[in-house]
Coordinates of C-alpha atoms and ligand atoms in Angstrom, one line a residue:
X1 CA 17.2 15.8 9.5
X2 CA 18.0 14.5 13.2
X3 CA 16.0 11.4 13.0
X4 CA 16.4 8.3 10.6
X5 CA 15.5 7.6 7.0
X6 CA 13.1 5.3 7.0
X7 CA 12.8 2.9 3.2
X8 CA 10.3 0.4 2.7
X9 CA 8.9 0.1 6.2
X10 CA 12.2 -1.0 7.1
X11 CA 13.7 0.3 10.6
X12 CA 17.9 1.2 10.8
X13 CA 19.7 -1.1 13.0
X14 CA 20.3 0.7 16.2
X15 CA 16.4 2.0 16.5
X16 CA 13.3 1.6 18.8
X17 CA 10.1 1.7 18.3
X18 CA 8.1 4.5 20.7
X19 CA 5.3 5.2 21.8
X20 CA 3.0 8.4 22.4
X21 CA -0.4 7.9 24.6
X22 CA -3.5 8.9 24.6
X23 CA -4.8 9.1 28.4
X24 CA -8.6 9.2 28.5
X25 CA -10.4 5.9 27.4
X26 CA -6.7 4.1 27.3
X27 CA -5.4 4.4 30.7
X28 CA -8.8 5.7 32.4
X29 CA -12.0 6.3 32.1
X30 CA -13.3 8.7 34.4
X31 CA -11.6 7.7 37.6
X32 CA -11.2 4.5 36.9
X33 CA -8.0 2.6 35.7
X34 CA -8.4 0.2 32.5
X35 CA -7.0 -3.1 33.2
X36 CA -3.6 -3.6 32.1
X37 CA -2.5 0.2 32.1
X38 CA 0.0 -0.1 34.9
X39 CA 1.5 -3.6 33.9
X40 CA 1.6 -1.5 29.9
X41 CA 4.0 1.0 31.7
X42 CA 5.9 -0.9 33.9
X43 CA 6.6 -3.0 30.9
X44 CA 7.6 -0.1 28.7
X45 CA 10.0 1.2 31.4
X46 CA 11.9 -2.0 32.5
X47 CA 12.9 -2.3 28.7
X48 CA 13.7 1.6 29.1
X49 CA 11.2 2.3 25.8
X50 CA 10.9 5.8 25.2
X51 CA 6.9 6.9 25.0
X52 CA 5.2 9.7 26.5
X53 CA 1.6 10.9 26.9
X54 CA -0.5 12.9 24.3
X55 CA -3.8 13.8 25.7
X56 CA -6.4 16.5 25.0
X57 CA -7.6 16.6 28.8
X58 CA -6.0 19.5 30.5
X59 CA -6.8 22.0 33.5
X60 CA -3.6 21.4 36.0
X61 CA 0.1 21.8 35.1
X62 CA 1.8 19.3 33.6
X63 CA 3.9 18.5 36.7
X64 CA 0.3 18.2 38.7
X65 CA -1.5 15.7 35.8
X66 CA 1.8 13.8 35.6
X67 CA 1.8 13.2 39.5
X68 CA -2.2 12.6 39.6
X69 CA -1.4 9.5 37.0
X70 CA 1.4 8.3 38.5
X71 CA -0.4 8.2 41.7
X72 CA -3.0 6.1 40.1
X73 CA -0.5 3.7 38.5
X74 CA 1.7 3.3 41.4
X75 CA 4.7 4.4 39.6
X76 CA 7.1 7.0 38.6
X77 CA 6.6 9.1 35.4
X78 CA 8.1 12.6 34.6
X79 CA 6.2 15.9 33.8
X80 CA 8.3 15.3 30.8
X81 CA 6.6 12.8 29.3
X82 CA 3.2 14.9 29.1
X83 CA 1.5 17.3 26.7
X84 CA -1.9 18.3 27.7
X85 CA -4.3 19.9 25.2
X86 CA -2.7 23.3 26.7
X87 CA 0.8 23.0 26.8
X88 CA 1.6 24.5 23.0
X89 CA -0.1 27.5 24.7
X90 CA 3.3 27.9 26.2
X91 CA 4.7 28.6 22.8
X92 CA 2.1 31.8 23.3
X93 CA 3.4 33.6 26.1
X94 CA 6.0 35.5 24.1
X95 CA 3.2 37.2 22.0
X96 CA 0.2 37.5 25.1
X97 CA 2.5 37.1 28.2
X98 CA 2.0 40.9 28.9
X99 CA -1.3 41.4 27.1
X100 CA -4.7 41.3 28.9
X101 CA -6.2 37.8 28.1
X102 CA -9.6 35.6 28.8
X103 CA -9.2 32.2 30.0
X104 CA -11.8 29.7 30.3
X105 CA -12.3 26.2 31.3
X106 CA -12.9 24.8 34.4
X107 CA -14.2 26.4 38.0
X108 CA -12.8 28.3 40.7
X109 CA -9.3 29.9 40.0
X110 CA -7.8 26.8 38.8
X111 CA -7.2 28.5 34.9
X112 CA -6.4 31.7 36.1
X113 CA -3.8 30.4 38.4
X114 CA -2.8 27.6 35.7
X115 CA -2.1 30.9 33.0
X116 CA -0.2 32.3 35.5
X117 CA 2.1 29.9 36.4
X118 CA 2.3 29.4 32.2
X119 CA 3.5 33.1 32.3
X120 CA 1.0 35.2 31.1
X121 CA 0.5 37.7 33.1
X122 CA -2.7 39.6 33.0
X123 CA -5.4 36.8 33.1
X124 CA -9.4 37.3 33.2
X125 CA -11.8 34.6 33.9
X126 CA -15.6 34.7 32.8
X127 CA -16.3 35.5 36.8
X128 CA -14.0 38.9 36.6
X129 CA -16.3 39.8 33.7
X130 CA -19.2 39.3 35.8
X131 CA -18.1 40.9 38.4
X132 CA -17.7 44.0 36.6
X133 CA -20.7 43.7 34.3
X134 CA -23.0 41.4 36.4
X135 CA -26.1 42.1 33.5
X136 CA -24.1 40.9 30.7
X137 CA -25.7 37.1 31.0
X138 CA -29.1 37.3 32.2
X139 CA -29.5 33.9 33.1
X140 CA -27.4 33.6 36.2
X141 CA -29.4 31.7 38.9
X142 CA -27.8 28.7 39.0
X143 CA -23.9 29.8 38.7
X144 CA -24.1 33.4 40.5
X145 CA -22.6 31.9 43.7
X146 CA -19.8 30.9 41.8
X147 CA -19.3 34.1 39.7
X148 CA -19.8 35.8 42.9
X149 CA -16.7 33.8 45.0
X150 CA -14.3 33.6 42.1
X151 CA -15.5 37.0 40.3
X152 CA -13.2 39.7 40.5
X153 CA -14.0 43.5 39.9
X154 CA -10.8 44.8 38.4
X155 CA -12.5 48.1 37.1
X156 CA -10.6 47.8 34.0
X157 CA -13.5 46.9 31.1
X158 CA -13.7 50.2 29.7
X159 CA -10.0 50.9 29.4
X160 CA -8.2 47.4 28.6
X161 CA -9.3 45.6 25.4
X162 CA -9.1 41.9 25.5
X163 CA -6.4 40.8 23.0
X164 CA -7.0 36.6 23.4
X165 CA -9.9 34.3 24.7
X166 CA -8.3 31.1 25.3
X167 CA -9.8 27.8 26.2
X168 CA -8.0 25.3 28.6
X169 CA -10.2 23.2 29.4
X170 CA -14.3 22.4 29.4
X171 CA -16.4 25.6 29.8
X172 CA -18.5 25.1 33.5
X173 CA -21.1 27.6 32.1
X174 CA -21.0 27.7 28.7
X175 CA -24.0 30.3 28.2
X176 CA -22.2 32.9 29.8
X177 CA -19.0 31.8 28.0
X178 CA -20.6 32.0 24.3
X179 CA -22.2 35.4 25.2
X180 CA -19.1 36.5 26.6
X181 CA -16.6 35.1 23.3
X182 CA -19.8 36.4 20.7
X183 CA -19.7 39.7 22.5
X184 CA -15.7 40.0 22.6
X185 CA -15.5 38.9 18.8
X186 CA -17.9 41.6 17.5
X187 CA -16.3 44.2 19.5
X188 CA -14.0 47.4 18.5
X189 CA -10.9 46.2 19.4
X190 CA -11.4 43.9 21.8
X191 CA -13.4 46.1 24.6
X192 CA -16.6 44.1 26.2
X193 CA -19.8 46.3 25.6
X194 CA -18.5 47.9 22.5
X195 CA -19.8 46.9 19.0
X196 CA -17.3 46.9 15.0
X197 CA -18.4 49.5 12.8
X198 CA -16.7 47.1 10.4
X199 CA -19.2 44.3 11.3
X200 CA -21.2 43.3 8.1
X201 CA -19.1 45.5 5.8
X202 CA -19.1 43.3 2.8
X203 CA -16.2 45.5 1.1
X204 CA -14.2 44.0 3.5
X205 CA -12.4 40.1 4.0
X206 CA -15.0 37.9 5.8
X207 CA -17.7 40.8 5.8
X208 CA -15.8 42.9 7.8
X209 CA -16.1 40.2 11.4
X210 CA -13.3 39.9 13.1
X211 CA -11.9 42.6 11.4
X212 CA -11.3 45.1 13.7
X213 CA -8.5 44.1 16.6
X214 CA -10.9 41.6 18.1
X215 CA -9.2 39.3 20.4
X216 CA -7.5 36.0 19.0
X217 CA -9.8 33.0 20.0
X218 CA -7.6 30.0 20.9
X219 CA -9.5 26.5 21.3
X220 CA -6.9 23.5 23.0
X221 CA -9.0 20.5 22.3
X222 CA -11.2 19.4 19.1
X223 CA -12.8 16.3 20.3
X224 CA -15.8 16.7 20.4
X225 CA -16.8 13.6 22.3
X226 CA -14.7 11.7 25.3
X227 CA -14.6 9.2 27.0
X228 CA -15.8 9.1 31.4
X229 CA -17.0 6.6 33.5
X230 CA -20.8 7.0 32.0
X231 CA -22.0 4.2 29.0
X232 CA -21.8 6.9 26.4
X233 CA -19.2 9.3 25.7
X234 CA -19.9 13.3 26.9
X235 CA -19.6 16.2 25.2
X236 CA -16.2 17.7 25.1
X237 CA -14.7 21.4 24.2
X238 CA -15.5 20.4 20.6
X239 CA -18.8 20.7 21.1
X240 CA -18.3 24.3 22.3
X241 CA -16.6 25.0 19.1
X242 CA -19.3 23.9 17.2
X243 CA -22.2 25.6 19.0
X244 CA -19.9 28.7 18.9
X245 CA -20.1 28.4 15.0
X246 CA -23.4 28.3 15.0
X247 CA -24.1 31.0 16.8
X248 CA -22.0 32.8 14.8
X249 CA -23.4 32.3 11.8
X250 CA -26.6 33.6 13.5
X251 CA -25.2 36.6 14.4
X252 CA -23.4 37.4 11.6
X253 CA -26.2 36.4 8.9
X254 CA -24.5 33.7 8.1
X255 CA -21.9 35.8 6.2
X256 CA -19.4 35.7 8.8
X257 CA -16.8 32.3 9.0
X258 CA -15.8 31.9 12.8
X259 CA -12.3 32.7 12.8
X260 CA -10.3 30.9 15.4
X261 CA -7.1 28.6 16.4
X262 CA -7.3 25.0 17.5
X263 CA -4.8 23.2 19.2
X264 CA -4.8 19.8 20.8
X265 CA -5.2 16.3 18.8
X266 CA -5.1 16.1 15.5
X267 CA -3.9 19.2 15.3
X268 CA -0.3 19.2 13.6
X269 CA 0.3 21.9 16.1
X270 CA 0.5 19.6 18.6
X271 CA 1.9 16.2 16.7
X272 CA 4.8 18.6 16.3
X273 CA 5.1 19.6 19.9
X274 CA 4.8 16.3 21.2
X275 CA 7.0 14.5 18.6
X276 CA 10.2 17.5 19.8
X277 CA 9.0 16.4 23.9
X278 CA 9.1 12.7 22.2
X279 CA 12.6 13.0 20.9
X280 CA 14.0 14.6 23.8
X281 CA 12.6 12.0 26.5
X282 CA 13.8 9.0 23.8
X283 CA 17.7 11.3 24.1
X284 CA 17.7 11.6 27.5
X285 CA 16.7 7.5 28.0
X286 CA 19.5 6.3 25.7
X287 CA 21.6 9.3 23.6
X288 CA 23.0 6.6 21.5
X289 CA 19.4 5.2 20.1
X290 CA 17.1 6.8 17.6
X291 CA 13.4 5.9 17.4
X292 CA 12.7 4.3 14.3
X293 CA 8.5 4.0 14.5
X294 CA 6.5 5.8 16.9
X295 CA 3.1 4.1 17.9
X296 CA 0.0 6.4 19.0
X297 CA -1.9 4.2 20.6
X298 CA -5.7 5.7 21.0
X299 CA -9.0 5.4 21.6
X300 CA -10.6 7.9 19.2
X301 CA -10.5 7.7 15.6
X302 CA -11.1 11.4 14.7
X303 CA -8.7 12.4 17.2
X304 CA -5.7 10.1 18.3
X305 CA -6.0 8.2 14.8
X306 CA -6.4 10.5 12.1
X307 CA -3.9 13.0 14.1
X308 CA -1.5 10.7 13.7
X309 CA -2.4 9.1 10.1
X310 CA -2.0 12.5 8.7
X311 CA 1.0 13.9 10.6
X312 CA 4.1 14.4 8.6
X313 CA 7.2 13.9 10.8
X314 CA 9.8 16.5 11.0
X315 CA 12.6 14.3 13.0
X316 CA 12.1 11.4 10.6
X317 CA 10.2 8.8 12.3
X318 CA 7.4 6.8 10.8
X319 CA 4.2 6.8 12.7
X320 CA 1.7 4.2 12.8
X321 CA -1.6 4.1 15.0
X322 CA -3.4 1.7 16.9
X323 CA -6.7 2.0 18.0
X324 CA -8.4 0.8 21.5
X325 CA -11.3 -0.7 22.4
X326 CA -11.8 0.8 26.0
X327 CA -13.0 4.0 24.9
X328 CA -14.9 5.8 22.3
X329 CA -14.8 3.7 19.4
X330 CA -17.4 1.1 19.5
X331 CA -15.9 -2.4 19.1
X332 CA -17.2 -3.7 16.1
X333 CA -18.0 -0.4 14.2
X334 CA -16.1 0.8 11.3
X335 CA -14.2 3.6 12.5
X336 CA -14.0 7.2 10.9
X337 CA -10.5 6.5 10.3
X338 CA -8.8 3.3 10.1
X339 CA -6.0 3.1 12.2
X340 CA -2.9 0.3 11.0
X341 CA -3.9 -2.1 13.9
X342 CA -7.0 -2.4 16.4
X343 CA -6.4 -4.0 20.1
X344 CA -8.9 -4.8 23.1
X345 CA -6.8 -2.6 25.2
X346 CA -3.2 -0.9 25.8
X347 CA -1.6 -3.7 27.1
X348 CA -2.1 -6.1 23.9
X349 CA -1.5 -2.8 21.5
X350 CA 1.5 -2.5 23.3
X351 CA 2.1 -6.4 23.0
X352 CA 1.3 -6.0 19.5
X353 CA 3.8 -3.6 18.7
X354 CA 6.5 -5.4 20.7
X355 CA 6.2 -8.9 18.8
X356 CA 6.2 -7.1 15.8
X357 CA 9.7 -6.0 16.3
X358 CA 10.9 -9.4 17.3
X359 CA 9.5 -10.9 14.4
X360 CA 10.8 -8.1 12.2
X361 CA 14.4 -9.1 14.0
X362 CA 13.9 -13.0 13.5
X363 CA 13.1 -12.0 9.6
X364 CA 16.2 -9.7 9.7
X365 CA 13.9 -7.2 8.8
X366 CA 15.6 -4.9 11.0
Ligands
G3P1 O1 -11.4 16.4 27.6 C1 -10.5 15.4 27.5 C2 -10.8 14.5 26.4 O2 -11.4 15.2 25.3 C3 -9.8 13.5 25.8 O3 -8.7 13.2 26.6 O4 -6.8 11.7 26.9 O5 -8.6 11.0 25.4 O6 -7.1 12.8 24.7 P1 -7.7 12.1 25.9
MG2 MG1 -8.9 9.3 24.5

């Protein structure tokens, strides 16, 4: 194991505590900063803490997110330091790179041209489908204009099948998007406008859906709720898994189970891939210290807190969590999952964390 042994809560001698962000409803909330985000960081990085940034937002690359939030802050971070809800996706270019696949999330070209510069080569967007098969949604009044600037007609429907539908951020129109992904999942093989003989076959596993070379449906972000600049927190891709279920079930009879990966917090998935980017920032701060705890300090119990609650590590770290009170857990409440400490905001989380350690040290607990 390259990390430490952690007994009795107690940390080795030459270790750190670090720490691993959540973005939305700790730093911001919708374009607004949270007060005491910048003084958090500039804090962290004049002691030359290692910590990073674990958020299930997404859309840009990570270079582009990383430079938007430094820009905000007024300081310097690395691209680094930052997993988005997509980047584990980058752990799928080896099997889709060269395969034809969906993308969806967001407007314009900004997905198609994100996948790309991921490495996956051959990249549809709900708009190319359009283009080629403009009845396939009915109800297109209010996004045509779109479709019809970003849509491209590749002529390629009838002979390419559709081997992944990946997410990467919010769907813009989501009823084209759930007729589209419904459509795709009860196809032959992956070709739009074709439909399984295999569908409803009870001899087979799950009744014969998703049975048949259907594409691989890849979510990046469970929460189903987030945190923006109005009073209540919005709707996020979790709530297009879940009406996604339920039209599935409606489709299939209810004898179909949606079949389909999710990425993005709590995923372990991603506690994994951000606890590797973790360990090599906290290396290439300081080679000769280890992290002893690592801190996710959140805003969401179901996400940021129960992510990290349940997360086993694999370098040897302990994590603990600590949940904020500038997003969307309603002060006062009793959370869905109870995190080891709650704090008004970042900066006292992080305070909180850093007097632990200096009492732990007076104590010679550590
Ligand atoms: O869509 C983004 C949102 O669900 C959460 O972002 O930074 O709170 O993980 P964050
Ligand atoms: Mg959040």
């Amino acid at each position: 194991m390259p990390g430490l042994h952690i007994a009795n809560g107690a940390e080795p001698k030459n270790s750190q505590p670090a720490f691993v962000f959540d973005i939305d409803g700790v730093f911001i909330r919708g374009e607004k900063l949270i007060p005491g985000a910048r003084e958090t960081i500039q804090l962290l990085q004049s002691r030359n803490s290692p910590f990073i940034f674990l958020t299930n937002g997404g859309g840009h690359t990570e270079q582009k997110r990383v430079e938007k939030l430094s820009q905000r802050l007024g300081l310097t971070l690395d691209a680094k330091q930052f997993v988005q809800s997509h980047t584990p996706y980058h752990d799928l270019v080896s099997e889709y790179g060269n395969k034809t696949v969906l993308v969806l999330g967001a407007h314009g070209d900004q997905i198609r041209d994100l996948a790309h510069k991921y490495g996956f080569k051959k990249v549809l967007t709900s708009s190319d489908i359009v283009a080629e098969r403009p009845l396939i949604h009915p109800f297109r009044e209010m996004t045509k204009a779109h479709h019809e600037k970003y849509g491209r007609n590749n002529n390629i429907l009838d002979t390419t099948p559709i081997s992944a539908i990946m997410f990467w951020s919010s769907s813009r129109d989501l009823g084209l998007d759930l007729q589209i992904i419904t459509d795709l999942l009860l196809s032959a093989g992956g070709y739009i406008g074709t439909k399984s003989p295999k569908n409803g076959d009870p001899s087979l596993p799950n009744h014969g859906y998703q049975q048949d070379n259907q594409p691989r449906l890849f979510f990046c972000n469970p929460d189903f709720l987030w945190s923006t600049e109005y009073h209540e927190p919005r709707f996020a891709q979790g709530a297009a898994i879940a009406a996604l279920k339920g039209i599935f079930h409606e489709m299939t009879g209810g004898k179909g189970e949606l079949l389909y990966t999710s990425i993005g917090k709590p995923t372990e998935t991603t506690y994994v891939y951000a606890e590797k980017v973790l360990r090599e920032y906290g290396r290439k701060l300081d080679p000769a210290r280890e992290i002893g705890t690592v801190y996710m300090i959140g805003d969401n119990p179901r996400s940021d807190i129960v992510g990290a609650k349940s997360f086993r590590s694999r370098c040897g770290y302990k994590w603990m969590s600590v949940l904020v009170e500038t997003g969307v857990y309603v002060p006062g409440s009793v959370p869905a999952h109870q995190p080891d400490h709650t704090a008004a905001d970042v900066k006292q989380a992080v305070e909180w964390v850093l007097r632990k350690g200096k009492e732990k040290r007076i104590n010679g607990a550590e």
